PDB file of C-alpha atoms and ligand atoms in Angstrom:
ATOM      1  CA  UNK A 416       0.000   0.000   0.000  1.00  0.00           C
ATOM      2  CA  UNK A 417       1.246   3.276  -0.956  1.00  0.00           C
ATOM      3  CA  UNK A 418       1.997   6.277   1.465  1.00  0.00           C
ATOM      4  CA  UNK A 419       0.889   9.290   1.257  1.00  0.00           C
ATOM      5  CA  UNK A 420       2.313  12.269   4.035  1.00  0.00           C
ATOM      6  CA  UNK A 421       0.330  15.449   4.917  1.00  0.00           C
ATOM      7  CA  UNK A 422       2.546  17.277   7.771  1.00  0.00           C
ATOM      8  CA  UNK A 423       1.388  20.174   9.948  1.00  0.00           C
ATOM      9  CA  UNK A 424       3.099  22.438  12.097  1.00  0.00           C
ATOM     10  CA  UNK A 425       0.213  23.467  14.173  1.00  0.00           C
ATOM     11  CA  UNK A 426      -3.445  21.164  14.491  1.00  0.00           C
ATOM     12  CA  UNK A 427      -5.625  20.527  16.689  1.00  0.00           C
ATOM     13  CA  UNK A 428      -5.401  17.392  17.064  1.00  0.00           C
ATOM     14  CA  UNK A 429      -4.400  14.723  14.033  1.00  0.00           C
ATOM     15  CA  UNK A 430      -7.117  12.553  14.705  1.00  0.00           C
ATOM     16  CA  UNK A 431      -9.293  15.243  14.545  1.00  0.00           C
ATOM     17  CA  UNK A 432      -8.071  16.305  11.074  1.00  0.00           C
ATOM     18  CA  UNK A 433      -8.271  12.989   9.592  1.00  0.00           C
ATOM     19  CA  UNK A 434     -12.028  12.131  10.946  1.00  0.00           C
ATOM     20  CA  UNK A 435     -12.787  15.864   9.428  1.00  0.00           C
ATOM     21  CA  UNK A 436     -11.201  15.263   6.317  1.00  0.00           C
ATOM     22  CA  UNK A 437     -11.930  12.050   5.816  1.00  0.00           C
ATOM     23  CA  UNK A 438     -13.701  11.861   2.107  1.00  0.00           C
ATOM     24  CA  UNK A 439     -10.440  13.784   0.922  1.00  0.00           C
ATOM     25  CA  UNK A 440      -8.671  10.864   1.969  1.00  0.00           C
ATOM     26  CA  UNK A 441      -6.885   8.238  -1.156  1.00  0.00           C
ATOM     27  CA  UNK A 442      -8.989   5.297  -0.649  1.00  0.00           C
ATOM     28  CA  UNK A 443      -6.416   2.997  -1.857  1.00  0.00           C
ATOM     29  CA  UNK A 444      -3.345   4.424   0.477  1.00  0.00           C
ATOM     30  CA  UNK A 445      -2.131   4.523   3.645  1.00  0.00           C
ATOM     31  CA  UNK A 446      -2.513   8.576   4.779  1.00  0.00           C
ATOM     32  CA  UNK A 447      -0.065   9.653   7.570  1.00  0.00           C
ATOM     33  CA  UNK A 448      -1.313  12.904   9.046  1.00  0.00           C
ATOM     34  CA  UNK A 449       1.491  14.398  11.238  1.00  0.00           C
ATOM     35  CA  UNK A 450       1.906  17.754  13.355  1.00  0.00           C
ATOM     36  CA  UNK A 451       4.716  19.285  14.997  1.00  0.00           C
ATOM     37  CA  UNK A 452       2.199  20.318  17.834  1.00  0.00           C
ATOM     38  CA  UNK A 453      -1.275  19.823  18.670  1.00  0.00           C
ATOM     39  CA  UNK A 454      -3.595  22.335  20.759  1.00  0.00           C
ATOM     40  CA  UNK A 455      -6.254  19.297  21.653  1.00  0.00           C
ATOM     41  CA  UNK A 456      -4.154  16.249  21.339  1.00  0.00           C
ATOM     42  CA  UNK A 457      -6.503  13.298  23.010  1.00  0.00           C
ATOM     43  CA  UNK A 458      -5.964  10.482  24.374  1.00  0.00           C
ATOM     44  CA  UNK A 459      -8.530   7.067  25.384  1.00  0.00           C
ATOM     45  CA  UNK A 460     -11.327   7.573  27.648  1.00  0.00           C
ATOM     46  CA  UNK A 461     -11.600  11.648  26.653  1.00  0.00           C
ATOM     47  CA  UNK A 462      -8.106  12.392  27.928  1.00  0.00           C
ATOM     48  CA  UNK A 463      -6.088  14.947  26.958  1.00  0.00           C
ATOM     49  CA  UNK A 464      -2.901  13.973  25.255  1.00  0.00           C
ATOM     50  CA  UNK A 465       0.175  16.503  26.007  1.00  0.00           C
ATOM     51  CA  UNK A 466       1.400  17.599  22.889  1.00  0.00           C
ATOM     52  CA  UNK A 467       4.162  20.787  23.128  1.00  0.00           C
ATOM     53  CA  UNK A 468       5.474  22.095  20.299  1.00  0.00           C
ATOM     54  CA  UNK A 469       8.722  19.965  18.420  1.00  0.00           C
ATOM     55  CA  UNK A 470       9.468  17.206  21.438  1.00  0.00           C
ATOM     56  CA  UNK A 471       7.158  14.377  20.299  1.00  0.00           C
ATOM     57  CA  UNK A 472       5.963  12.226  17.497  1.00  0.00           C
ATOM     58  CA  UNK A 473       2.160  13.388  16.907  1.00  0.00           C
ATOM     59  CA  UNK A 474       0.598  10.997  14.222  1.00  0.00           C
ATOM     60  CA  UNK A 475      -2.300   9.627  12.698  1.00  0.00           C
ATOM     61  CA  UNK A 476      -2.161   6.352  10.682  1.00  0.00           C
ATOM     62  CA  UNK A 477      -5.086   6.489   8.178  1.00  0.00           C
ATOM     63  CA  UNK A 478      -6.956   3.518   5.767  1.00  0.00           C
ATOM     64  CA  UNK A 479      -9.904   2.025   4.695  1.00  0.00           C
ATOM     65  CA  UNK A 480     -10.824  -1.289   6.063  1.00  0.00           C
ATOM     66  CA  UNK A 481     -13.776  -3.483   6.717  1.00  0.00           C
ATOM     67  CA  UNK A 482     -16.070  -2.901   9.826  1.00  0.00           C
ATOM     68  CA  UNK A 483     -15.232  -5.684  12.274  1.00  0.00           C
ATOM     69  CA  UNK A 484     -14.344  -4.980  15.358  1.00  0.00           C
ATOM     70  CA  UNK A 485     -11.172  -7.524  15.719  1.00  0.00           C
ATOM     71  CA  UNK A 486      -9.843  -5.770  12.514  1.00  0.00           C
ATOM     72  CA  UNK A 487     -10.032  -2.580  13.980  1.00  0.00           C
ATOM     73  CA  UNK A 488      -8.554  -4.065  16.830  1.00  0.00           C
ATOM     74  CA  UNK A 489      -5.494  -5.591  15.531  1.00  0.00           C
ATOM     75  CA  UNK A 490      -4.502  -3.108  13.147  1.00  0.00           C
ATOM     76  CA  UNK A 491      -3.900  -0.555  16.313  1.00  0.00           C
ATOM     77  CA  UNK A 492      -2.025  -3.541  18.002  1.00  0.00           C
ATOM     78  CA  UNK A 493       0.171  -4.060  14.813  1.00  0.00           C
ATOM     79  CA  UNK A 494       1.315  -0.430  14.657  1.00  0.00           C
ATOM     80  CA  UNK A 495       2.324  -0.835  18.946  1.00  0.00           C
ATOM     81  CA  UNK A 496       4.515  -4.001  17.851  1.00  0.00           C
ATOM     82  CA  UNK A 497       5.860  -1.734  14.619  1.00  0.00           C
ATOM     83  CA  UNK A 498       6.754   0.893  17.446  1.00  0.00           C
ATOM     84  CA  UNK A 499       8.005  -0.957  20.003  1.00  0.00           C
ATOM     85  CA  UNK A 500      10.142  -3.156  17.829  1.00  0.00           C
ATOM     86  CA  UNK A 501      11.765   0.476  17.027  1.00  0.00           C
ATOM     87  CA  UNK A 502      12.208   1.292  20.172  1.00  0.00           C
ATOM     88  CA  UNK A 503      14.326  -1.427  20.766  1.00  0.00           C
ATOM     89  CA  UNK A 504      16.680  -0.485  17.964  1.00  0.00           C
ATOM     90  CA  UNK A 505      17.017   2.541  19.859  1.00  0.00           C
ATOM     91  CA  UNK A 506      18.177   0.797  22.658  1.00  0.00           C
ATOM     92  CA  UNK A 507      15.076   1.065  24.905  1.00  0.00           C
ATOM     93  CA  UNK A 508      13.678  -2.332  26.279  1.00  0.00           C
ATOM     94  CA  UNK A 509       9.716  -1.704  25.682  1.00  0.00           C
ATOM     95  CA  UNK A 510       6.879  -3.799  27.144  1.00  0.00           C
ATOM     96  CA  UNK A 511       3.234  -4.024  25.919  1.00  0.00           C
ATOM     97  CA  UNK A 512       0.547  -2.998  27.871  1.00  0.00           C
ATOM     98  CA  UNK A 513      -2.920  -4.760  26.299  1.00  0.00           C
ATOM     99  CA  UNK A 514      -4.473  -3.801  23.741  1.00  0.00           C
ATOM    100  CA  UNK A 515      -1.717  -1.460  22.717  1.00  0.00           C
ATOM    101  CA  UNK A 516      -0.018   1.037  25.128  1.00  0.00           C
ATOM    102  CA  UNK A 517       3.964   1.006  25.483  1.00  0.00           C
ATOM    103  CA  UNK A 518       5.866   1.188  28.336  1.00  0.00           C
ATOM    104  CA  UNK A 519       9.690   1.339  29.466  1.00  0.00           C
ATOM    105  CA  UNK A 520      10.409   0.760  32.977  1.00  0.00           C
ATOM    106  CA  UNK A 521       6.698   0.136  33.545  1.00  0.00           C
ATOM    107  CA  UNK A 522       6.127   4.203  32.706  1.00  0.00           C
ATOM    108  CA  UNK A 523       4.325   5.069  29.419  1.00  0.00           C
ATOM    109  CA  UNK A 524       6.327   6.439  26.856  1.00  0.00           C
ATOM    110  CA  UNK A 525       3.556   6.182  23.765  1.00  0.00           C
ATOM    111  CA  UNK A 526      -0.273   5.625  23.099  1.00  0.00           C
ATOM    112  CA  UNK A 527      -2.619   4.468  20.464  1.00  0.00           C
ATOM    113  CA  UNK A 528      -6.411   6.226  19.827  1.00  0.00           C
ATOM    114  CA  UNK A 529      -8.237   3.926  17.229  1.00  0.00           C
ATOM    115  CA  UNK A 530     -11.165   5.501  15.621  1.00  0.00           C
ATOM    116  CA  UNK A 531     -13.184   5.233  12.792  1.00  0.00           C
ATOM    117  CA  UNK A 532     -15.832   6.790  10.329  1.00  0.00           C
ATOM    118  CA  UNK A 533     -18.068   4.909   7.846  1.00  0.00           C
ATOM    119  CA  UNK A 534     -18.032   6.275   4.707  1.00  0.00           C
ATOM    120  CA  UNK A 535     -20.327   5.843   1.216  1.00  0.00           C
ATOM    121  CA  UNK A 536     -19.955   2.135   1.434  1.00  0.00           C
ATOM    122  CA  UNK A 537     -16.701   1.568   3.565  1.00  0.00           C
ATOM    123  CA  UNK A 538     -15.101   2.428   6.703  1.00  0.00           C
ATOM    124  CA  UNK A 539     -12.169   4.628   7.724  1.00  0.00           C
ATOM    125  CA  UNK A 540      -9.660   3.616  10.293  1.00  0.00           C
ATOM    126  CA  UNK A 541      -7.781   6.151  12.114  1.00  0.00           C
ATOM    127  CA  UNK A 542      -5.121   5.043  14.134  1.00  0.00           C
ATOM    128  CA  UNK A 543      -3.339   7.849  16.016  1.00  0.00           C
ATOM    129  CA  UNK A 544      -0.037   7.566  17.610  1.00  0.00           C
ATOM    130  CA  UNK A 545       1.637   9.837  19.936  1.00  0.00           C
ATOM    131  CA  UNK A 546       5.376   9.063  21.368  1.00  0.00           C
ATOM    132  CA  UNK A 547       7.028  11.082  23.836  1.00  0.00           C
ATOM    133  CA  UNK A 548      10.513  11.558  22.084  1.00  0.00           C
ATOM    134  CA  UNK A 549      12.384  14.436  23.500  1.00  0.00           C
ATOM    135  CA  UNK A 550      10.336  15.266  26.674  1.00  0.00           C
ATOM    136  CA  UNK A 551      12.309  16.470  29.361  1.00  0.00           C
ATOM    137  CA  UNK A 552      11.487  15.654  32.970  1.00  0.00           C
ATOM    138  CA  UNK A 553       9.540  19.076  33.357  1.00  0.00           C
ATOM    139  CA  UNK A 554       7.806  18.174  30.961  1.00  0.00           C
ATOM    140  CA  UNK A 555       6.890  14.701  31.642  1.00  0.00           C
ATOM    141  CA  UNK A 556       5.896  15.901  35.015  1.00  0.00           C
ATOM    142  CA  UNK A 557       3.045  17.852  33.565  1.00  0.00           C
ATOM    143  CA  UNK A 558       0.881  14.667  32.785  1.00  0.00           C
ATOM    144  CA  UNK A 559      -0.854  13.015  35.609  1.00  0.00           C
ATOM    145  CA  UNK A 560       0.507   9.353  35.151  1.00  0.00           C
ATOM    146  CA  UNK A 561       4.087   7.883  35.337  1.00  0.00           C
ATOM    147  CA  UNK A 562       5.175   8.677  31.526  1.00  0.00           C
ATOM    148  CA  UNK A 563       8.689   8.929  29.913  1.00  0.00           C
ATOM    149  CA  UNK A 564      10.216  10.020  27.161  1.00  0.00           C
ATOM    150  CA  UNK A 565      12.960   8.249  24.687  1.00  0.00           C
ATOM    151  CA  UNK A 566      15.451  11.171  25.934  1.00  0.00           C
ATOM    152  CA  UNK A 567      14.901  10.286  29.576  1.00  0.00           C
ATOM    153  CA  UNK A 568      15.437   6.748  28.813  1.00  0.00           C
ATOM    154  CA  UNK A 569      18.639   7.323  26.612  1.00  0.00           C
ATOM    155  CA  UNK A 570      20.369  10.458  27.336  1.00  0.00           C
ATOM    156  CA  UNK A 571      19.777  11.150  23.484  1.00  0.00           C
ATOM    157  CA  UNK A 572      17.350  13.606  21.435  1.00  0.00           C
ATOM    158  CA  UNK A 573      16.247  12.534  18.380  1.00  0.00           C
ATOM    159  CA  UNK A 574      14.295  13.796  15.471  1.00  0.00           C
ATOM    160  CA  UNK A 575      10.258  13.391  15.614  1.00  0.00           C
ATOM    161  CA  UNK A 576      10.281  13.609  11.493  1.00  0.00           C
ATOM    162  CA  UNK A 577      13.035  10.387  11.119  1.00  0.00           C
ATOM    163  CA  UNK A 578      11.419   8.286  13.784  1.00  0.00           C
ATOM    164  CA  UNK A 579       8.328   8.754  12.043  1.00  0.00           C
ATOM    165  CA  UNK A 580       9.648   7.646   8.343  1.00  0.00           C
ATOM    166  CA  UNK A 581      11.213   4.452  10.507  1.00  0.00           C
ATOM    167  CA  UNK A 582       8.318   4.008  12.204  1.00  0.00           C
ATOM    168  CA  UNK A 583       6.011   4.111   8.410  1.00  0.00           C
ATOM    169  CA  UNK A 584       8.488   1.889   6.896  1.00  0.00           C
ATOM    170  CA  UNK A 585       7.983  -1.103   9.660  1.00  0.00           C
ATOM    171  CA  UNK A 586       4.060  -0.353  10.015  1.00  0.00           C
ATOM    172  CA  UNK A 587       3.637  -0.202   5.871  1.00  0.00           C
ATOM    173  CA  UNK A 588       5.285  -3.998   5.616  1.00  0.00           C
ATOM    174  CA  UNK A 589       3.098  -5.486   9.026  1.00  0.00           C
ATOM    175  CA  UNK A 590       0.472  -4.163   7.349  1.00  0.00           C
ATOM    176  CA  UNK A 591       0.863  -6.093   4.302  1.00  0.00           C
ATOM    177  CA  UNK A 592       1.973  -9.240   6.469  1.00  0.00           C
ATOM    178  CA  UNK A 593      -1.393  -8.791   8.541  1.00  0.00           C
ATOM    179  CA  UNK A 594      -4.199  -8.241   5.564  1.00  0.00           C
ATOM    180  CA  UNK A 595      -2.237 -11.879   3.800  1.00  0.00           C
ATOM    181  CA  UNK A 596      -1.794 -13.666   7.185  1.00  0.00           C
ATOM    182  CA  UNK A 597      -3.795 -12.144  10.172  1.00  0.00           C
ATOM    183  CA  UNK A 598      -2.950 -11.359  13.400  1.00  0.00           C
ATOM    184  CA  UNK A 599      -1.742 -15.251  13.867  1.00  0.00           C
ATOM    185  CA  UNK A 600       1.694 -13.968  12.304  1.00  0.00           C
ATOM    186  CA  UNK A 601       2.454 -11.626  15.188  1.00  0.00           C
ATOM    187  CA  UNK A 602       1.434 -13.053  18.059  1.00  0.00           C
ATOM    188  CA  UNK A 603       4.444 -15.084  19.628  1.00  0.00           C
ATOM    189  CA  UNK A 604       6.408 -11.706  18.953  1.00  0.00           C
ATOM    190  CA  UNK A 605       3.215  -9.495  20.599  1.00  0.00           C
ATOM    191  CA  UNK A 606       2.778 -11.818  23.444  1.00  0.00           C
ATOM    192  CA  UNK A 607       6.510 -11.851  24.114  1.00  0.00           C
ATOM    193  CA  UNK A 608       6.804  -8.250  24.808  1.00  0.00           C
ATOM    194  CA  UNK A 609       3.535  -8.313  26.985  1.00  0.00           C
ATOM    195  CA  UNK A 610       3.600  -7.306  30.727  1.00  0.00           C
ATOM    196  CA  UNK A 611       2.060  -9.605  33.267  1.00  0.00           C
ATOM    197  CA  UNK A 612       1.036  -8.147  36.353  1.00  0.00           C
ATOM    198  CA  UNK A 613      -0.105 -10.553  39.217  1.00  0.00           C
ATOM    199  CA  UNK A 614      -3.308  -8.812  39.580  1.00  0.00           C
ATOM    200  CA  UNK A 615      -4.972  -6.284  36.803  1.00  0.00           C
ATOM    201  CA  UNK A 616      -7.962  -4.457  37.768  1.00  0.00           C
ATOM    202  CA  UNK A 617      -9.710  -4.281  33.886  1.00  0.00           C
ATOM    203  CA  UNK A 618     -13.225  -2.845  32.691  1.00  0.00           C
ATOM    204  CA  UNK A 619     -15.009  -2.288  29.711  1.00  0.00           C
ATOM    205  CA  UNK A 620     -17.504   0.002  29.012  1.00  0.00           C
ATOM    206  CA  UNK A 621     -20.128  -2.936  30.709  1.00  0.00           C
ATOM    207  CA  UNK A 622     -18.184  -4.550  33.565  1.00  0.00           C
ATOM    208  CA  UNK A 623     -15.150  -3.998  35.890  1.00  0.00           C
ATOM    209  CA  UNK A 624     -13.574  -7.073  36.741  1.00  0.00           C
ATOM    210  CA  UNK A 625      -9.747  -8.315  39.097  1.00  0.00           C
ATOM    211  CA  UNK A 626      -7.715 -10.657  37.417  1.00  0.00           C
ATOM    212  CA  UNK A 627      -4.595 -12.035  36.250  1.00  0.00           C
ATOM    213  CA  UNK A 628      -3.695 -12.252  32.175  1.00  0.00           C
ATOM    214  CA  UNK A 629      -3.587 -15.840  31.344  1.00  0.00           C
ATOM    215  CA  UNK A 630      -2.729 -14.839  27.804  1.00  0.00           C
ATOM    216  CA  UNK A 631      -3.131 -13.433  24.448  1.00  0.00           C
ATOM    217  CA  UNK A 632      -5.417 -15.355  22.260  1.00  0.00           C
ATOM    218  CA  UNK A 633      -3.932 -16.196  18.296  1.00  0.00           C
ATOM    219  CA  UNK A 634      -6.617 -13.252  17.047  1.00  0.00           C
ATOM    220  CA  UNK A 635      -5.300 -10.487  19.847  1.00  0.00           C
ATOM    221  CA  UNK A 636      -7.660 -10.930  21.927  1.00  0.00           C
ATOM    222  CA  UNK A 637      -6.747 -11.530  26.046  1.00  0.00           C
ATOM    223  CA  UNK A 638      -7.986 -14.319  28.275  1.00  0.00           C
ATOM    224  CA  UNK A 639      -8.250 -13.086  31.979  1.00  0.00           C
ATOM    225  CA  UNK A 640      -8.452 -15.458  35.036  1.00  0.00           C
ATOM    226  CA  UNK A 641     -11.013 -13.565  37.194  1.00  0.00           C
ATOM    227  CA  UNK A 642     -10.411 -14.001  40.823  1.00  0.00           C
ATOM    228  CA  UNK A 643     -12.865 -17.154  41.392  1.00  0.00           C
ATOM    229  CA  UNK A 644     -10.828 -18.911  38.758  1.00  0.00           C
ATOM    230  CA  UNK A 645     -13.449 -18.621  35.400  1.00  0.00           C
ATOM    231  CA  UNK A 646     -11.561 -17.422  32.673  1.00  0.00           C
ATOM    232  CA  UNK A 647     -12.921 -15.061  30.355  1.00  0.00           C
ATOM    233  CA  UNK A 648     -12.182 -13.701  26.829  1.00  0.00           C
ATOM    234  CA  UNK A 649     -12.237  -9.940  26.022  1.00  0.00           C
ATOM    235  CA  UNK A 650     -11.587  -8.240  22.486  1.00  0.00           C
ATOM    236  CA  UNK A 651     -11.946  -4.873  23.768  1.00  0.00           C
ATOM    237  CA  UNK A 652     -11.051  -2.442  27.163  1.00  0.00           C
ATOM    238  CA  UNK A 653      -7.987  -1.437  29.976  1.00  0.00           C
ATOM    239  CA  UNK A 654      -6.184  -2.223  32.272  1.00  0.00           C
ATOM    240  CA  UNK A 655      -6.311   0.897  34.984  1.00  0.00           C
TER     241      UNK A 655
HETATM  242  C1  LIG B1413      -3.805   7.073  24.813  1.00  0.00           C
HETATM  243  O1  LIG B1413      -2.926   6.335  25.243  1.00  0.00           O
HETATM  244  O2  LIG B1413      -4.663   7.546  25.575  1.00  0.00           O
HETATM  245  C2  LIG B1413      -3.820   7.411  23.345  1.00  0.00           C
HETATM  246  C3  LIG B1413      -3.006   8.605  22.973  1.00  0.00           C
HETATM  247  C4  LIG B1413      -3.031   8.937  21.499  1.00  0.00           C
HETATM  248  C5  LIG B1413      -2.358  10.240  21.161  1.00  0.00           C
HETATM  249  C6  LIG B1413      -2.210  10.466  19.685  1.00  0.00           C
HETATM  250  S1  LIG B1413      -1.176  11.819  19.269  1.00  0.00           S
HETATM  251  C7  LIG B1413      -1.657  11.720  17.593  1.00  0.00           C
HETATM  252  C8  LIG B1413      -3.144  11.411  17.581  1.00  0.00           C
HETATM  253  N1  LIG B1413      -3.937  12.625  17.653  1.00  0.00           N
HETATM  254  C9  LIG B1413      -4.609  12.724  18.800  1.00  0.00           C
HETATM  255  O3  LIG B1413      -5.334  13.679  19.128  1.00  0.00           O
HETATM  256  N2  LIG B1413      -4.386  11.636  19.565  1.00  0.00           N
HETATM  257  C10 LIG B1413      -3.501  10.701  18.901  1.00  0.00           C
END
């Protein structure tokens, strides 16, 4: 699949743009929307997502895909394995959080907003991105959870704009592995980067539930051992 790059200095937020803008959008590409900055950068759950000006990577992943759910899914969780798998070349040891946050040393250091918009007779995906690159401490200590930054974790700044074409490159050949082969093809590698916690408190929109992560299903999906011992299967919501 081709790619096609629209970069901003200042947006509002790159989701935003995309979801906006989505029947200008080349049906048969892969649209990467990024922005030096955003003014309403969000994150899951209505967060905001802190986005100063020239530190970070700020970007939206854009396609058109079918409507199911697991697709939707697994595409999002693709792009955290293309990311993560970076990371390491940068000398950071990543972990996955399920479905698709990253951490190093168990503080977050990027996050993934899936969203999408029918439209005519298909459906857009838009999978945003945003990875703290060269966030300094101050900075960091602005957002309300334990977060860190590539600089923190290396001593070394790097540049948002060449992390991103590195980051396109891996995403733009999973991609093509994933619509042949499915998510089968990346799971030993996604479960092997996975972080196990003895006990998880997890909801969903519907239920709120303790457990401990028995493990990731071949489709992506996660089977939890509740605390009376029934194990369940979820496709979709967090860990808190
Ligand atoms: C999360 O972990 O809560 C998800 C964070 C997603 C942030 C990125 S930055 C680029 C894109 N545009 C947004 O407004 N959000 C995503």
């Amino acid at each position: 699949m081709k790619i096609i790059n629209k970069h901003f200095s200042h947006i509002n937020s790159t989701n935003s743009w995309a979801l906006q803008n989505a029947h200008t959008l080349d049906r048969d590409a892969l649209t990467v929307i990024n922005a030096n900055e955003q003014s309403q950068g969000r994150g899951r759950l209505q967060r905001q997502w802190h986005s100063p000006a020239g530190t970070n990577l700020y970007a939206s992943f854009c396609l058109f895909t079918g409507a199911e759910l697991q697709t939707i899914a697994n595409i999002s969780q693709v792009l955290a394995l293309a990311c993560a798998e970076l990371l390491a070349t940068l000398s950071l040891a990543p972990t996955l959080k399920w479905p698709n946050d990253l951490l190093v040393n168990g503080k977050k250091i990027a996050g993934i907003l899936s969203e999408t918009k029918p439209i005519d007779e298909t459906r857009l995906l838009v999978i945003g991105i945003g990875l703290n690159i060269n966030m300094s401490e101050e900075e960091l200590s602005n957002i309300n959870k334990p977060a860190t930054s590539v600089l923190i974790e290396t001593s070394k700044e790097h540049n948002p704009q060449t992390i991103l074409t590195l980051l396109e490159e891996k995403f733009q050949l999973y991609l093509e592995t994933y619509l042949k082969e499915g998510f089968a093809a990346f799971h030993a590698a996604f479960t092997k980067l996975l972080r196990f916690d003895d006990e998880m408190e997890f909801s969903t929109d519907q239920i709120k539930v303790k457990g401990k992560i028995v493990k990731i299903n071949p489709d992506g999906s996660i089977m939890i051992e509740l605390k009376d011992g029934e194990r369940k299967t979820f496709y979709y919501g967090e860990f808190v």
